[in-house]
Amino acid sequence: MSKKVLVSGGLGYIGSHTVVELQKSGFEPLILDNLSNSSPQVAGLIGRITGNRPFFEQTDLCDFDALEGFFGRQGPLAGVIHFAAFKAVGESVAKPLKYYHNNLLSLINLLRCMGLHGSPPLVFSSSASVYGQPARLPVTEKAALQPPASPYGQSKQMGERIVDDAAKAGQVRAISLRYFNPVGAHESGLIGELPPGIPDNLVPYITQTAIGKRERLSVFGKDYNTPDGTAIRDYIHVSDLGRAHVTALERLSKGNNASGHEIFNLGTGKGYSVLEVITAFEKATGVKLNWDFAPRRAGDVESVWADTTLANLKLGWKAEKGLEEMMVSAWKWEKNLSAGILDQ
Ligand code: WQD
């Protein structure tokens, strides 16, 4: 049986950590990436971790003929894991067509090619942003979806819907994974997140401030209805997230899925406030952070954390790494990045 798994966007942040976990589990990941938000050096760095440099081809999934050519050349696939997408929330508000074009056309092209070439199972990257501010916490997969706050969030909801309709029509078997807040880096410090320009997300902003690339971290909002007044999120280590994709693929491969399109939350089930994350970083690394309070950020919700019961029971997956490991690994990566690991 084929062990080949197409990983679109496999040089990106979550994709690269998933490729490592796939190789560890005996799969042969084949990476397609258009390098819009990643670096070709990552393939070599994955090879340094696993001893096995993965296949990589620069391909844009919006190019149907190029994608179809790839499927034709590779023969049967054990599965497809689809990460390739634009993900900058703010940019998506300014450039909605760019986001809808890329995030939706790539998925549609992929589903069409899969249908033409043996219908391998699909694992789709979704986002906890589909929940907005949930009425009840922890949030389960059954919670009502909220109108998305950005074209990025809308493209993820529409992506889930496209997968759902294709599954109902018997055209694909799929699992969508709703990520909470992925942070951290591989324990080797060889791969991690490459935020382009000024980071939007908390942990890259923390590590860039600690290393001196940014002067000061702004903590957005101090008057939320939370114990310390700052917003709460469910931060999950990116390697735990990578492992969940392998588990999801195995569930589909074995035919253990309960329906044509299952959805799972991926989080730790525990929420931390922004101030708790800062304290955890300082404690884990011994580095003092320069920060102050700033007004709330538009579009931010107050508190979100996951009910992970379904993923624990059905996928047999549980997040293992805690906040300290997330901070230590993110810091190791930042130091390697600043030391020029991508230029070696
Ligand atoms: C976390 C908390 C901020 C930066 C976003 C997207 C989501 C997903 C993940 C996917 C919030 C606070 C942040 C800073 C701060 N994207 N913060 N100072 O907003 O939960 O989720 O990333 O691809 O779709 O919306 O994550 O890391 O930006 O923020 O105080 O400089 O940290 O206000 O409370 P968020 P985040």
Coordinates of C-alpha atoms and ligand atoms in Angstrom, one line a residue:
M1 CA 0.0 0.0 0.0
S2 CA 1.2 3.5 -0.8
K3 CA 2.7 5.5 2.1
K4 CA 2.9 8.7 0.0
V5 CA 1.1 11.6 1.5
L6 CA 0.7 14.9 -0.3
V7 CA 1.3 17.8 2.1
S8 CA 0.3 21.1 0.6
G9 CA 2.1 24.0 2.3
G10 CA 4.4 21.4 3.8
L11 CA 7.3 23.9 4.2
G12 CA 5.1 26.3 6.3
Y13 CA 4.8 26.4 10.1
I14 CA 2.3 23.6 10.9
G15 CA 3.1 21.8 7.6
S16 CA 6.8 21.3 8.4
H17 CA 6.1 19.9 11.9
T18 CA 3.5 17.6 10.4
V19 CA 6.0 16.4 7.8
V20 CA 8.4 15.4 10.6
E21 CA 5.7 13.5 12.4
L22 CA 4.6 11.7 9.2
Q23 CA 8.2 10.6 8.5
K24 CA 8.5 9.4 12.1
S25 CA 5.3 7.3 11.6
G26 CA 6.6 5.7 8.4
F27 CA 4.8 7.8 5.8
E28 CA 6.5 9.4 2.8
P29 CA 5.4 13.0 2.8
L30 CA 5.5 14.8 -0.6
I31 CA 5.6 18.5 -0.2
L32 CA 4.0 21.0 -2.6
D33 CA 4.5 24.6 -1.6
N34 CA 4.5 27.9 -3.6
L35 CA 7.0 29.5 -1.1
S36 CA 4.7 32.5 -0.6
N37 CA 5.2 32.3 3.1
S38 CA 8.0 29.8 3.6
S39 CA 11.6 29.1 2.7
P40 CA 13.0 26.2 0.6
Q41 CA 15.7 25.6 3.2
V42 CA 13.1 24.1 5.4
A43 CA 13.2 20.8 3.4
G44 CA 16.9 20.4 4.3
L45 CA 16.2 21.3 8.0
I46 CA 13.5 18.7 8.2
G47 CA 16.1 16.3 6.8
R48 CA 18.5 17.3 9.6
I49 CA 15.9 16.3 12.1
T50 CA 14.7 13.0 10.7
G51 CA 17.7 12.0 8.6
N52 CA 15.5 12.0 5.6
R53 CA 15.1 15.1 3.4
P54 CA 11.5 15.1 2.1
F55 CA 10.5 15.5 -1.5
F56 CA 9.6 19.1 -2.3
E57 CA 8.3 20.7 -5.5
Q58 CA 7.5 24.4 -5.9
T59 CA 3.9 24.3 -7.1
D60 CA 0.9 26.7 -6.7
L61 CA -2.3 24.8 -6.1
C62 CA -4.2 27.5 -8.0
D63 CA -2.5 26.1 -11.1
F64 CA -4.8 23.2 -11.9
D65 CA -2.7 21.7 -14.7
A66 CA 0.5 21.7 -12.6
L67 CA -1.3 20.0 -9.7
E68 CA -2.9 17.5 -11.9
G69 CA 0.4 16.7 -13.5
F70 CA 1.8 16.0 -10.0
F71 CA -1.0 13.6 -9.2
G72 CA -0.5 11.8 -12.5
R73 CA 3.3 11.4 -11.9
Q74 CA 3.0 10.2 -8.3
G75 CA 0.5 7.4 -8.7
P76 CA -1.7 6.4 -5.7
L77 CA -1.5 8.4 -2.6
A78 CA -2.3 7.3 1.0
G79 CA -3.8 10.7 1.7
V80 CA -3.6 14.5 1.3
I81 CA -3.1 17.0 4.1
H82 CA -4.0 20.5 3.0
F83 CA -2.2 23.4 4.7
A84 CA -1.5 25.7 1.8
A85 CA -3.4 28.9 2.5
F86 CA -2.9 32.6 3.3
K87 CA -3.4 33.3 7.0
A88 CA -2.8 36.9 7.9
V89 CA -6.1 38.1 9.4
G90 CA -5.4 41.8 8.9
E91 CA -4.2 41.5 5.4
S92 CA -7.3 39.5 4.5
V93 CA -9.4 42.5 5.4
A94 CA -7.4 44.8 3.1
K95 CA -7.1 42.2 0.3
P96 CA -10.2 40.0 0.5
L97 CA -10.1 38.8 -3.2
K98 CA -6.5 37.6 -2.8
Y99 CA -7.7 35.5 0.2
Y100 CA -10.8 34.1 -1.4
H101 CA -9.0 33.3 -4.7
N102 CA -6.1 31.5 -3.1
N103 CA -7.7 29.7 -0.2
L104 CA -10.8 28.5 -2.1
L105 CA -9.4 27.8 -5.6
S106 CA -6.5 25.8 -4.1
L107 CA -9.0 23.6 -2.2
I108 CA -11.3 23.2 -5.1
N109 CA -8.5 22.2 -7.5
L110 CA -7.2 19.8 -4.9
L111 CA -10.6 18.1 -4.5
R112 CA -11.0 17.8 -8.2
C113 CA -7.5 16.2 -8.7
M114 CA -8.2 13.9 -5.8
G115 CA -11.4 12.8 -7.5
L116 CA -9.6 12.1 -10.7
H117 CA -6.8 10.1 -9.0
G118 CA -8.1 7.4 -6.7
S119 CA -9.9 9.6 -4.1
P120 CA -7.4 9.5 -1.3
P121 CA -8.6 10.8 2.1
L122 CA -8.2 14.4 3.1
V123 CA -7.2 16.2 6.3
F124 CA -8.2 19.9 6.1
S125 CA -6.7 22.7 8.2
S126 CA -9.5 24.6 9.8
S127 CA -9.4 27.1 12.6
A128 CA -11.0 27.7 16.0
S129 CA -11.8 31.2 14.7
V130 CA -15.0 29.7 13.3
Y131 CA -16.4 29.9 16.9
G132 CA -16.0 33.6 17.5
Q133 CA -16.7 34.2 21.2
P134 CA -18.5 31.0 22.2
A135 CA -21.5 31.3 24.5
R136 CA -20.2 28.3 26.6
L137 CA -16.7 27.3 27.5
P138 CA -14.9 25.0 26.9
V139 CA -16.2 25.1 23.3
T140 CA -17.3 21.8 21.7
E141 CA -17.5 21.0 18.0
K142 CA -21.3 21.3 18.2
A143 CA -21.2 25.0 19.1
A144 CA -22.9 27.3 16.6
L145 CA -20.5 29.0 14.2
Q146 CA -20.3 32.7 14.4
P147 CA -20.2 35.1 11.4
P148 CA -16.4 35.3 10.6
A149 CA -14.7 38.6 11.6
S150 CA -12.4 38.5 8.5
P151 CA -12.2 37.2 5.0
Y152 CA -9.5 34.8 6.3
G153 CA -12.0 33.4 8.8
Q154 CA -14.7 33.3 6.2
S155 CA -12.4 31.4 3.8
K156 CA -11.9 28.7 6.5
Q157 CA -15.7 28.4 7.2
M158 CA -16.3 28.2 3.4
G159 CA -13.5 25.6 3.1
E160 CA -15.2 23.4 5.7
R161 CA -18.5 23.9 3.9
I162 CA -16.9 22.9 0.5
V163 CA -15.4 19.8 2.1
D164 CA -18.7 19.0 3.8
D165 CA -20.7 19.2 0.5
A166 CA -18.1 17.1 -1.4
A167 CA -18.3 14.5 1.4
K168 CA -22.1 14.4 1.4
A169 CA -21.9 13.9 -2.4
G170 CA -19.6 10.9 -1.7
Q171 CA -16.7 12.6 -3.4
V172 CA -14.2 12.7 -0.5
R173 CA -13.7 11.3 3.0
A174 CA -12.3 14.0 5.2
I175 CA -11.4 15.2 8.6
S176 CA -11.3 19.0 9.4
L177 CA -9.1 20.0 12.3
R178 CA -10.0 23.2 14.1
Y179 CA -6.7 24.5 15.5
F180 CA -6.8 26.7 18.6
N181 CA -3.5 28.8 19.0
P182 CA -0.5 26.9 17.6
V183 CA 2.8 28.0 19.2
G184 CA 6.3 26.7 19.9
A185 CA 8.7 25.0 17.6
H186 CA 10.3 21.6 17.1
E187 CA 12.4 20.7 20.1
S188 CA 15.6 20.7 18.0
G189 CA 15.1 24.4 17.2
L190 CA 15.6 23.6 13.5
I191 CA 12.1 24.5 12.3
G192 CA 9.5 26.9 13.6
E193 CA 7.4 29.8 12.6
L194 CA 8.7 32.4 10.1
P195 CA 6.4 35.5 10.6
P196 CA 6.8 37.8 7.7
G197 CA 7.5 41.4 8.9
I198 CA 6.0 42.5 12.2
P199 CA 4.3 39.5 13.8
D200 CA 0.5 39.6 14.5
N201 CA 0.6 36.7 16.9
L202 CA 1.6 36.8 20.6
V203 CA 4.4 34.3 20.9
P204 CA 6.5 35.4 17.9
Y205 CA 6.1 39.0 19.2
I206 CA 7.3 37.8 22.6
T207 CA 10.4 36.1 21.2
Q208 CA 11.2 38.9 18.8
T209 CA 11.0 41.4 21.7
A210 CA 13.1 39.2 23.9
I211 CA 15.8 39.0 21.3
G212 CA 15.7 42.7 20.7
K213 CA 14.1 42.8 17.2
R214 CA 11.1 44.7 18.7
E215 CA 11.4 47.3 21.4
R216 CA 8.3 46.4 23.5
L217 CA 5.4 44.0 23.5
S218 CA 1.9 45.6 23.7
V219 CA -0.6 43.6 25.7
F220 CA -3.9 44.3 24.0
G221 CA -6.6 45.0 26.6
K222 CA -6.5 44.9 30.4
D223 CA -10.2 45.1 31.2
Y224 CA -11.5 41.8 29.9
N225 CA -13.8 39.9 32.2
T226 CA -11.0 37.4 33.1
P227 CA -9.2 36.8 36.4
D228 CA -6.3 39.2 35.5
G229 CA -8.1 41.3 32.9
T230 CA -6.2 40.0 29.8
A231 CA -7.7 37.7 27.1
I232 CA -7.5 33.9 27.4
R233 CA -6.6 31.4 24.6
D234 CA -5.8 27.7 24.3
Y235 CA -2.2 27.6 23.2
I236 CA -1.1 24.3 21.7
H237 CA 2.4 23.0 20.8
V238 CA 2.8 22.8 17.1
S239 CA 4.4 19.3 17.4
D240 CA 1.3 18.0 19.2
L241 CA -0.7 19.5 16.4
G242 CA 1.5 17.8 13.8
R243 CA 1.0 14.4 15.5
A244 CA -2.8 14.9 15.4
H245 CA -2.7 15.1 11.6
V246 CA -1.0 11.6 11.4
T247 CA -3.7 10.2 13.7
A248 CA -6.4 11.8 11.6
L249 CA -5.0 10.3 8.5
E250 CA -4.7 6.9 10.0
R251 CA -8.3 7.0 11.2
L252 CA -9.4 7.7 7.6
S253 CA -7.1 5.1 6.1
K254 CA -8.4 2.4 8.4
G255 CA -12.0 3.4 7.6
N256 CA -12.6 4.2 11.3
N257 CA -14.3 7.5 10.5
A258 CA -17.9 7.8 11.7
S259 CA -19.0 9.9 8.7
G260 CA -17.7 11.3 5.4
H261 CA -16.6 14.5 7.1
E262 CA -15.6 14.6 10.8
I263 CA -14.5 17.7 12.7
F264 CA -12.2 17.8 15.7
N265 CA -11.0 20.6 18.0
L266 CA -7.3 20.6 18.5
G267 CA -6.3 22.3 21.7
T268 CA -5.0 21.4 25.2
G269 CA -8.3 22.1 26.8
K270 CA -6.7 24.7 29.1
G271 CA -6.8 28.5 28.7
Y272 CA -4.0 30.9 29.6
S273 CA -4.2 34.7 29.8
V274 CA -1.7 36.9 27.9
L275 CA -0.1 37.8 31.3
E276 CA 0.2 34.1 32.1
V277 CA 2.0 33.5 28.8
I278 CA 4.4 36.3 29.5
T279 CA 5.2 35.0 33.0
A280 CA 5.6 31.5 31.6
F281 CA 8.1 32.8 29.0
E282 CA 10.1 34.7 31.6
K283 CA 10.2 31.8 33.9
A284 CA 11.1 29.2 31.3
T285 CA 13.8 31.2 29.6
G286 CA 15.1 33.5 32.4
V287 CA 14.7 36.5 30.0
K288 CA 12.8 39.6 31.3
L289 CA 10.3 41.0 28.8
N290 CA 9.7 44.6 28.1
W291 CA 5.9 45.1 27.8
D292 CA 3.1 47.4 28.6
F293 CA -0.6 47.6 28.2
A294 CA -2.3 48.9 25.1
P295 CA -6.0 49.2 24.1
R296 CA -7.9 46.1 23.1
R297 CA -7.2 44.9 19.5
A298 CA -10.2 45.2 17.1
G299 CA -11.8 41.8 16.4
D300 CA -10.3 40.0 19.5
V301 CA -12.6 37.8 21.5
E302 CA -12.3 37.6 25.3
S303 CA -11.8 33.9 26.1
V304 CA -11.7 30.7 24.1
W305 CA -10.5 27.3 25.0
A306 CA -11.3 23.9 23.6
D307 CA -13.3 20.9 24.7
T308 CA -11.0 18.2 23.4
T309 CA -13.1 15.2 24.5
L310 CA -14.0 14.2 20.9
A311 CA -10.3 14.3 19.7
N312 CA -9.2 12.4 22.9
L313 CA -11.8 9.7 22.5
K314 CA -12.3 9.3 18.7
L315 CA -8.8 10.2 17.4
G316 CA -7.1 8.8 20.5
W317 CA -5.0 11.9 20.5
K318 CA -4.1 14.2 23.4
A319 CA -1.8 17.2 23.6
E320 CA 1.2 16.3 25.7
K321 CA 3.4 19.4 25.8
G322 CA 2.7 22.2 28.3
L323 CA 3.2 25.9 28.2
E324 CA 6.8 25.7 29.4
E325 CA 7.8 23.5 26.5
M326 CA 6.0 25.8 24.1
M327 CA 8.0 28.8 25.4
V328 CA 11.4 27.0 25.6
S329 CA 11.1 25.7 22.1
A330 CA 9.9 29.0 20.6
W331 CA 12.8 30.8 22.2
K332 CA 15.3 28.2 21.0
W333 CA 13.9 28.7 17.4
E334 CA 14.1 32.5 17.7
K335 CA 17.7 32.3 18.7
N336 CA 18.6 29.9 15.9
L337 CA 16.7 32.1 13.4
S338 CA 18.6 35.2 14.6
A339 CA 21.9 33.2 14.3
G340 CA 21.0 32.7 10.6
I341 CA 19.9 29.0 10.6
L342 CA 18.2 29.6 7.2
D343 CA 21.4 30.9 5.6
Q344 CA 23.6 28.0 6.6
Ligands
WQD1 C1 -3.4 35.9 21.2 C2 -3.7 36.8 22.4 C3 -4.2 39.1 21.6 C4 -0.2 40.0 20.0 C5 -5.1 34.4 15.6 C6 -6.1 34.3 14.4 C7 -6.6 32.9 14.3 C8 -5.4 32.0 14.1 C9 -4.4 32.2 15.2 C10 -4.4 31.3 12.0 C11 -4.9 37.8 22.0 C12 -2.9 39.0 22.4 C13 -1.3 39.4 20.6 C14 0.4 41.1 20.7 C15 -1.2 40.8 22.5 N1 -4.8 32.2 12.9 N2 -1.8 39.7 21.8 N3 -0.1 41.4 21.9 O1 -5.9 36.4 17.8 O2 -6.2 34.3 19.2 O3 -5.7 34.1 16.8 O4 -4.0 33.5 15.3 O5 -3.9 31.1 11.2 O6 -7.4 32.8 13.2 O7 -7.2 35.2 14.7 O8 -3.9 34.9 18.3 O9 -1.5 35.2 18.9 O10 -2.7 37.0 17.6 O11 -3.3 36.6 20.0 O12 -1.6 41.1 23.6 O13 1.3 41.7 20.2 O14 -2.6 37.7 22.5 O15 -4.9 40.3 21.8 O16 -5.6 38.0 23.2 P1 -5.5 35.0 18.1 P2 -2.8 35.9 18.6

